[in-house]
PDB file of C-alpha atoms in Angstrom:
ATOM      1  CA  ASP A   1      68.139 -41.548 -41.404  1.00 62.00           C
ATOM      2  CA  GLY A   2      69.174 -38.148 -42.409  1.00 71.00           C
ATOM      3  CA  GLY A   3      70.226 -35.633 -39.570  1.00 92.00           C
ATOM      4  CA  ILE A   4      73.140 -33.698 -37.302  1.00 95.00           C
ATOM      5  CA  THR A   5      75.745 -35.321 -35.583  1.00 96.00           C
ATOM      6  CA  GLN A   6      77.764 -33.531 -33.459  1.00 97.00           C
ATOM      7  CA  SER A   7      80.835 -35.154 -31.532  1.00 95.00           C
ATOM      8  CA  PRO A   8      82.160 -35.068 -28.860  1.00 95.00           C
ATOM      9  CA  LYS A   9      79.297 -35.082 -26.182  1.00 95.00           C
ATOM     10  CA  TYR A  10      81.472 -34.115 -23.114  1.00 95.00           C
ATOM     11  CA  LEU A  11      84.654 -32.016 -23.704  1.00 94.00           C
ATOM     12  CA  PHE A  12      86.892 -30.689 -21.140  1.00 92.00           C
ATOM     13  CA  ARG A  13      89.349 -28.165 -22.260  1.00 89.00           C
ATOM     14  CA  LYS A  14      92.581 -27.169 -19.994  1.00 89.00           C
ATOM     15  CA  GLU A  15      93.755 -23.704 -19.910  1.00 84.00           C
ATOM     16  CA  GLY A  16      95.665 -22.149 -23.105  1.00 86.00           C
ATOM     17  CA  GLN A  17      94.361 -25.612 -25.368  1.00 91.00           C
ATOM     18  CA  ASN A  18      92.357 -25.082 -28.419  1.00 94.00           C
ATOM     19  CA  VAL A  19      89.704 -28.009 -29.020  1.00 95.00           C
ATOM     20  CA  THR A  20      87.374 -28.913 -32.317  1.00 96.00           C
ATOM     21  CA  LEU A  21      84.239 -29.287 -31.809  1.00 97.00           C
ATOM     22  CA  SER A  22      82.916 -31.617 -35.074  1.00 98.00           C
ATOM     23  CA  CYS A  23      79.591 -31.274 -36.846  1.00 98.00           C
ATOM     24  CA  GLU A  24      78.426 -33.836 -40.136  1.00 97.00           C
ATOM     25  CA  GLN A  25      74.910 -33.405 -41.452  1.00 97.00           C
ATOM     26  CA  ASN A  26      73.885 -35.368 -44.510  1.00 95.00           C
ATOM     27  CA  LEU A  27      70.684 -33.615 -45.100  1.00 93.00           C
ATOM     28  CA  ASN A  28      72.308 -31.727 -48.005  1.00 93.00           C
ATOM     29  CA  HIS A  29      71.600 -28.302 -46.142  1.00 92.00           C
ATOM     30  CA  ASP A  30      73.522 -25.190 -47.697  1.00 90.00           C
ATOM     31  CA  ALA A  31      73.487 -23.675 -44.678  1.00 90.00           C
ATOM     32  CA  MET A  32      75.155 -24.334 -40.927  1.00 93.00           C
ATOM     33  CA  TYR A  33      75.473 -22.452 -37.495  1.00 94.00           C
ATOM     34  CA  TRP A  34      77.007 -22.590 -34.183  1.00 96.00           C
ATOM     35  CA  TYR A  35      75.380 -21.557 -31.017  1.00 96.00           C
ATOM     36  CA  ARG A  36      76.442 -21.164 -27.412  1.00 96.00           C
ATOM     37  CA  GLN A  37      74.168 -21.728 -24.838  1.00 94.00           C
ATOM     38  CA  ASP A  38      74.728 -20.524 -21.381  1.00 92.00           C
ATOM     39  CA  PRO A  39      72.397 -21.732 -18.235  1.00 85.00           C
ATOM     40  CA  GLY A  40      69.346 -19.371 -18.392  1.00 79.00           C
ATOM     41  CA  GLN A  41      69.880 -17.378 -21.577  1.00 82.00           C
ATOM     42  CA  GLY A  42      68.960 -18.156 -24.827  1.00 84.00           C
ATOM     43  CA  LEU A  43      71.083 -19.424 -27.971  1.00 91.00           C
ATOM     44  CA  ARG A  44      73.976 -17.119 -28.741  1.00 93.00           C
ATOM     45  CA  LEU A  45      74.839 -17.689 -32.627  1.00 92.00           C
ATOM     46  CA  ILE A  46      78.843 -17.304 -32.668  1.00 96.00           C
ATOM     47  CA  TYR A  47      79.467 -18.441 -36.382  1.00 95.00           C
ATOM     48  CA  TYR A  48      77.117 -19.400 -39.517  1.00 92.00           C
ATOM     49  CA  SER A  49      78.045 -20.395 -42.946  1.00 93.00           C
ATOM     50  CA  GLN A  50      75.466 -20.086 -45.702  1.00 88.00           C
ATOM     51  CA  ILE A  51      77.774 -22.271 -48.426  1.00 90.00           C
ATOM     52  CA  VAL A  52      80.952 -23.909 -48.944  1.00 93.00           C
ATOM     53  CA  ASN A  53      84.386 -21.867 -48.582  1.00 95.00           C
ATOM     54  CA  ASP A  54      82.209 -19.174 -46.870  1.00 93.00           C
ATOM     55  CA  PHE A  55      81.351 -18.522 -43.168  1.00 94.00           C
ATOM     56  CA  GLN A  56      80.290 -15.075 -41.337  1.00 92.00           C
ATOM     57  CA  LYS A  57      80.950 -14.119 -37.506  1.00 93.00           C
ATOM     58  CA  GLY A  58      78.125 -14.160 -35.515  1.00 92.00           C
ATOM     59  CA  ASP A  59      77.200 -12.239 -32.477  1.00 90.00           C
ATOM     60  CA  ILE A  60      79.958 -13.772 -30.274  1.00 95.00           C
ATOM     61  CA  ALA A  61      82.717 -14.631 -32.569  1.00 96.00           C
ATOM     62  CA  GLU A  62      85.344 -13.340 -30.669  1.00 96.00           C
ATOM     63  CA  GLY A  63      87.672 -16.445 -29.163  1.00 96.00           C
ATOM     64  CA  TYR A  64      86.062 -19.416 -32.069  1.00 97.00           C
ATOM     65  CA  SER A  65      87.010 -20.053 -35.574  1.00 97.00           C
ATOM     66  CA  VAL A  66      85.219 -22.189 -37.941  1.00 98.00           C
ATOM     67  CA  SER A  67      86.211 -23.957 -41.560  1.00 97.00           C
ATOM     68  CA  ARG A  68      83.746 -25.384 -44.062  1.00 97.00           C
ATOM     69  CA  GLU A  69      85.494 -26.788 -47.052  1.00 97.00           C
ATOM     70  CA  LYS A  70      82.872 -29.648 -47.236  1.00 96.00           C
ATOM     71  CA  LYS A  71      79.148 -29.035 -47.515  1.00 96.00           C
ATOM     72  CA  GLU A  72      78.377 -31.691 -44.755  1.00 97.00           C
ATOM     73  CA  SER A  73      81.161 -30.553 -42.121  1.00 98.00           C
ATOM     74  CA  PHE A  74      81.506 -27.113 -40.190  1.00 98.00           C
ATOM     75  CA  PRO A  75      84.005 -27.627 -37.286  1.00 98.00           C
ATOM     76  CA  LEU A  76      83.931 -25.352 -34.445  1.00 98.00           C
ATOM     77  CA  THR A  77      87.422 -24.696 -32.899  1.00 97.00           C
ATOM     78  CA  VAL A  78      87.460 -22.913 -29.370  1.00 96.00           C
ATOM     79  CA  THR A  79      90.627 -21.082 -29.097  1.00 94.00           C
ATOM     80  CA  SER A  80      93.070 -20.129 -25.885  1.00 91.00           C
ATOM     81  CA  ALA A  81      91.743 -16.679 -26.792  1.00 89.00           C
ATOM     82  CA  GLN A  82      87.996 -17.234 -25.542  1.00 91.00           C
ATOM     83  CA  LYS A  83      88.297 -17.084 -21.927  1.00 88.00           C
ATOM     84  CA  ASN A  84      85.222 -18.249 -20.820  1.00 91.00           C
ATOM     85  CA  PRO A  85      84.456 -21.205 -23.028  1.00 93.00           C
ATOM     86  CA  THR A  86      82.362 -23.591 -20.585  1.00 94.00           C
ATOM     87  CA  ALA A  87      79.206 -23.497 -21.983  1.00 95.00           C
ATOM     88  CA  PHE A  88      76.336 -26.039 -23.971  1.00 96.00           C
ATOM     89  CA  TYR A  89      77.119 -25.812 -28.080  1.00 97.00           C
ATOM     90  CA  LEU A  90      74.743 -26.609 -30.654  1.00 97.00           C
ATOM     91  CA  CYS A  91      75.326 -26.890 -33.870  1.00 97.00           C
ATOM     92  CA  ALA A  92      72.618 -26.650 -36.411  1.00 94.00           C
ATOM     93  CA  SER A  93      71.730 -26.928 -40.283  1.00 93.00           C
ATOM     94  CA  SER A  94      68.682 -25.572 -42.752  1.00 88.00           C
ATOM     95  CA  ASP A  95      67.688 -25.331 -46.224  1.00 81.00           C
ATOM     96  CA  ARG A  96      68.500 -21.710 -47.013  1.00 66.00           C
ATOM     97  CA  SER A  97      66.562 -21.921 -50.151  1.00 55.00           C
ATOM     98  CA  LYS A  98      63.647 -21.867 -48.133  1.00 50.00           C
ATOM     99  CA  THR A  99      63.048 -18.133 -48.395  1.00 53.00           C
ATOM    100  CA  THR A 100      62.578 -17.093 -44.000  1.00 54.00           C
ATOM    101  CA  ASN A 101      60.610 -20.054 -42.907  1.00 57.00           C
ATOM    102  CA  GLU A 102      63.985 -21.430 -42.315  1.00 69.00           C
ATOM    103  CA  LYS A 103      63.345 -24.205 -39.354  1.00 81.00           C
ATOM    104  CA  LEU A 104      66.725 -25.498 -37.889  1.00 88.00           C
ATOM    105  CA  PHE A 105      67.708 -28.882 -37.106  1.00 91.00           C
ATOM    106  CA  PHE A 106      69.725 -29.251 -34.361  1.00 94.00           C
ATOM    107  CA  GLY A 107      72.478 -31.742 -33.642  1.00 96.00           C
ATOM    108  CA  SER A 108      72.527 -33.173 -29.848  1.00 95.00           C
ATOM    109  CA  GLY A 109      74.980 -30.731 -29.059  1.00 96.00           C
ATOM    110  CA  THR A 110      78.418 -30.651 -27.218  1.00 96.00           C
ATOM    111  CA  GLN A 111      78.808 -29.798 -23.464  1.00 96.00           C
ATOM    112  CA  LEU A 112      82.270 -28.324 -23.095  1.00 95.00           C
ATOM    113  CA  SER A 113      83.843 -27.509 -19.544  1.00 93.00           C
ATOM    114  CA  VAL A 114      87.387 -25.655 -18.420  1.00 88.00           C
ATOM    115  CA  LEU A 115      89.285 -28.387 -16.198  1.00 82.00           C
TER     116      LEU A 115
ATOM    117  CA  ARG B   1      65.546  -3.937 -24.977  1.00 72.00           C
ATOM    118  CA  LYS B   2      66.343  -7.276 -26.069  1.00 80.00           C
ATOM    119  CA  GLU B   3      65.005  -8.180 -29.024  1.00 88.00           C
ATOM    120  CA  VAL B   4      63.053 -11.280 -28.117  1.00 93.00           C
ATOM    121  CA  GLU B   5      61.869 -11.768 -24.745  1.00 94.00           C
ATOM    122  CA  GLN B   6      59.676 -14.006 -22.809  1.00 94.00           C
ATOM    123  CA  ASP B   7      58.999 -14.551 -18.963  1.00 89.00           C
ATOM    124  CA  PRO B   8      61.580 -17.482 -17.867  1.00 86.00           C
ATOM    125  CA  GLY B   9      59.472 -18.537 -14.995  1.00 89.00           C
ATOM    126  CA  PRO B  10      59.289 -21.394 -13.982  1.00 93.00           C
ATOM    127  CA  PHE B  11      55.840 -22.092 -14.220  1.00 95.00           C
ATOM    128  CA  ASN B  12      54.889 -24.656 -12.120  1.00 97.00           C
ATOM    129  CA  VAL B  13      51.607 -26.513 -13.043  1.00 97.00           C
ATOM    130  CA  PRO B  14      49.660 -29.462 -12.071  1.00 97.00           C
ATOM    131  CA  GLU B  15      48.751 -32.076 -14.850  1.00 98.00           C
ATOM    132  CA  GLY B  16      45.108 -31.148 -16.775  1.00 98.00           C
ATOM    133  CA  ALA B  17      46.090 -27.291 -16.020  1.00 98.00           C
ATOM    134  CA  THR B  18      46.055 -24.955 -19.093  1.00 98.00           C
ATOM    135  CA  VAL B  19      49.414 -22.841 -19.114  1.00 97.00           C
ATOM    136  CA  ALA B  20      50.367 -19.890 -21.551  1.00 96.00           C
ATOM    137  CA  PHE B  21      53.459 -18.541 -22.660  1.00 94.00           C
ATOM    138  CA  ASN B  22      54.287 -15.438 -24.119  1.00 95.00           C
ATOM    139  CA  CYS B  23      57.037 -13.559 -26.318  1.00 96.00           C
ATOM    140  CA  THR B  24      57.498 -10.209 -27.487  1.00 96.00           C
ATOM    141  CA  TYR B  25      60.046  -9.254 -30.320  1.00 95.00           C
ATOM    142  CA  SER B  26      61.370  -5.673 -30.997  1.00 93.00           C
ATOM    143  CA  ASN B  27      62.037  -5.802 -34.723  1.00 89.00           C
ATOM    144  CA  SER B  28      58.763  -4.890 -36.706  1.00 88.00           C
ATOM    145  CA  ALA B  29      59.936  -6.459 -39.436  1.00 86.00           C
ATOM    146  CA  SER B  30      60.359  -9.702 -38.636  1.00 88.00           C
ATOM    147  CA  GLN B  31      58.615 -12.437 -40.810  1.00 85.00           C
ATOM    148  CA  SER B  32      58.734 -15.679 -39.277  1.00 89.00           C
ATOM    149  CA  PHE B  33      57.892 -17.079 -35.430  1.00 93.00           C
ATOM    150  CA  PHE B  34      58.535 -20.609 -34.626  1.00 94.00           C
ATOM    151  CA  TRP B  35      58.138 -22.239 -30.906  1.00 96.00           C
ATOM    152  CA  TYR B  36      61.307 -25.065 -29.994  1.00 95.00           C
ATOM    153  CA  ARG B  37      61.086 -27.226 -27.252  1.00 96.00           C
ATOM    154  CA  GLN B  38      64.311 -27.990 -25.700  1.00 95.00           C
ATOM    155  CA  ASP B  39      64.672 -30.770 -22.560  1.00 94.00           C
ATOM    156  CA  CYS B  40      67.763 -30.309 -20.050  1.00 89.00           C
ATOM    157  CA  ARG B  41      70.830 -30.903 -21.922  1.00 85.00           C
ATOM    158  CA  LYS B  42      69.161 -31.838 -25.520  1.00 92.00           C
ATOM    159  CA  GLU B  43      69.229 -30.499 -28.349  1.00 94.00           C
ATOM    160  CA  PRO B  44      65.858 -27.719 -29.481  1.00 94.00           C
ATOM    161  CA  LYS B  45      63.013 -29.275 -31.549  1.00 94.00           C
ATOM    162  CA  LEU B  46      60.611 -27.673 -33.382  1.00 93.00           C
ATOM    163  CA  LEU B  47      57.308 -27.958 -31.709  1.00 95.00           C
ATOM    164  CA  MET B  48      55.417 -25.291 -34.181  1.00 94.00           C
ATOM    165  CA  SER B  49      55.314 -22.430 -36.683  1.00 91.00           C
ATOM    166  CA  VAL B  50      53.145 -19.530 -35.736  1.00 93.00           C
ATOM    167  CA  TYR B  51      50.828 -17.721 -38.290  1.00 86.00           C
ATOM    168  CA  SER B  52      48.936 -14.942 -37.848  1.00 85.00           C
ATOM    169  CA  SER B  53      45.924 -16.322 -38.198  1.00 86.00           C
ATOM    170  CA  GLY B  54      46.717 -18.584 -35.224  1.00 87.00           C
ATOM    171  CA  ASN B  55      47.281 -22.731 -35.603  1.00 92.00           C
ATOM    172  CA  GLU B  56      46.469 -25.426 -33.357  1.00 94.00           C
ATOM    173  CA  ASP B  57      47.924 -28.695 -33.123  1.00 94.00           C
ATOM    174  CA  GLY B  58      46.459 -31.195 -30.915  1.00 96.00           C
ATOM    175  CA  ARG B  59      47.194 -29.725 -27.132  1.00 97.00           C
ATOM    176  CA  PHE B  60      49.163 -27.047 -28.313  1.00 97.00           C
ATOM    177  CA  THR B  61      47.643 -23.463 -30.078  1.00 97.00           C
ATOM    178  CA  ALA B  62      50.223 -20.720 -31.202  1.00 96.00           C
ATOM    179  CA  GLN B  63      49.013 -17.112 -31.891  1.00 95.00           C
ATOM    180  CA  LEU B  64      50.877 -14.238 -33.416  1.00 95.00           C
ATOM    181  CA  ASN B  65      49.417 -10.513 -32.873  1.00 94.00           C
ATOM    182  CA  ARG B  66      51.656  -8.516 -35.220  1.00 93.00           C
ATOM    183  CA  ALA B  67      49.870  -4.930 -34.051  1.00 93.00           C
ATOM    184  CA  SER B  68      51.229  -5.630 -30.555  1.00 94.00           C
ATOM    185  CA  GLN B  69      54.505  -7.367 -31.281  1.00 95.00           C
ATOM    186  CA  TYR B  70      54.240 -10.773 -29.590  1.00 93.00           C
ATOM    187  CA  ILE B  71      53.468 -14.200 -30.084  1.00 96.00           C
ATOM    188  CA  SER B  72      51.744 -16.885 -27.820  1.00 96.00           C
ATOM    189  CA  LEU B  73      51.849 -20.397 -26.974  1.00 97.00           C
ATOM    190  CA  LEU B  74      48.628 -22.068 -24.819  1.00 97.00           C
ATOM    191  CA  ILE B  75      49.104 -25.770 -24.138  1.00 98.00           C
ATOM    192  CA  ARG B  76      45.795 -27.446 -23.040  1.00 98.00           C
ATOM    193  CA  ASP B  77      45.510 -30.670 -20.289  1.00 98.00           C
ATOM    194  CA  SER B  78      48.925 -30.298 -19.635  1.00 98.00           C
ATOM    195  CA  LYS B  79      50.633 -33.534 -18.928  1.00 98.00           C
ATOM    196  CA  LEU B  80      54.121 -34.668 -17.509  1.00 98.00           C
ATOM    197  CA  SER B  81      55.926 -35.338 -20.608  1.00 97.00           C
ATOM    198  CA  ASP B  82      55.372 -31.171 -21.367  1.00 98.00           C
ATOM    199  CA  SER B  83      57.961 -30.210 -18.632  1.00 97.00           C
ATOM    200  CA  ALA B  84      60.495 -28.153 -20.595  1.00 96.00           C
ATOM    201  CA  THR B  85      62.011 -25.545 -21.472  1.00 95.00           C
ATOM    202  CA  TYR B  86      59.580 -23.014 -24.523  1.00 96.00           C
ATOM    203  CA  LEU B  87      61.977 -21.461 -27.006  1.00 95.00           C
ATOM    204  CA  CYS B  88      60.849 -18.433 -28.903  1.00 95.00           C
ATOM    205  CA  VAL B  89      62.408 -17.658 -32.352  1.00 93.00           C
ATOM    206  CA  VAL B  90      61.893 -14.780 -34.702  1.00 92.00           C
ATOM    207  CA  ILE B  91      63.315 -14.569 -38.167  1.00 88.00           C
ATOM    208  CA  SER B  92      64.096 -11.194 -39.972  1.00 82.00           C
ATOM    209  CA  ASN B  93      65.057 -10.102 -42.818  1.00 75.00           C
ATOM    210  CA  THR B  94      66.299  -6.748 -42.795  1.00 72.00           C
ATOM    211  CA  GLY B  95      69.765  -6.549 -44.104  1.00 69.00           C
ATOM    212  CA  GLY B  96      70.142 -10.471 -44.152  1.00 70.00           C
ATOM    213  CA  PHE B  97      68.386 -13.055 -42.272  1.00 72.00           C
ATOM    214  CA  LYS B  98      68.559 -13.157 -38.572  1.00 79.00           C
ATOM    215  CA  THR B  99      67.330 -15.869 -36.522  1.00 86.00           C
ATOM    216  CA  ILE B 100      66.827 -14.636 -32.770  1.00 89.00           C
ATOM    217  CA  PHE B 101      66.270 -17.269 -30.044  1.00 91.00           C
ATOM    218  CA  GLY B 102      64.236 -15.655 -26.714  1.00 93.00           C
ATOM    219  CA  ALA B 103      66.040 -16.993 -23.542  1.00 92.00           C
ATOM    220  CA  GLY B 104      63.077 -19.704 -22.629  1.00 93.00           C
ATOM    221  CA  THR B 105      60.597 -20.035 -20.259  1.00 95.00           C
ATOM    222  CA  ARG B 106      60.722 -23.491 -17.963  1.00 95.00           C
ATOM    223  CA  LEU B 107      57.444 -25.029 -17.274  1.00 96.00           C
ATOM    224  CA  PHE B 108      57.265 -28.010 -14.913  1.00 97.00           C
ATOM    225  CA  VAL B 109      54.207 -29.963 -14.984  1.00 98.00           C
ATOM    226  CA  LYS B 110      53.731 -31.979 -11.863  1.00 96.00           C
ATOM    227  CA  ALA B 111      51.496 -34.961 -11.035  1.00 95.00           C
TER     228      ALA B 111
END
């Protein structure tokens, strides 16, 4: 079955530590996204990538980094510069060739907490 | 003003009730509109797209009012399984595609 796989489901970060969240998709989608969700808030865009080897900052990119070396993979690193990393992180993909009718397909999310 | 605003609720309704959610958006150039459903600590899932002519999918009806810049979702004959958070999503294409999520409206359906 095609879909998006995020791992791990739960992740704990120690102070000063970098951690990487995995996101893999086999939908052959060009565009991939990382969102952060805090309780009672909507999803906020961290980074997005419309094509391999290219990515753009979203609304809250500070303290995060990404790479897009392969079409199917878009890992997110939460660096020590991100002072409030506790949140639910969601990866998504879409087929950007379909103009504005951009339906997003989400992974099951990673809950990151600080020890 | 937020780009997409929703009443956070929660809405507490009995089974069988009809409930309506509204969502307002600030960018008049917005082009596509969706409702997503999200269960607690799960990923959002597309519920339905929203068209100017209005559209219906079983017990769910979505409406778009471009003049007043709002969309709505009506749920008839509420079921316990409808309990979730409903996210309004707006896509605009001014200076590049931009997808904006509302903060969500929480619905509790009780027996």
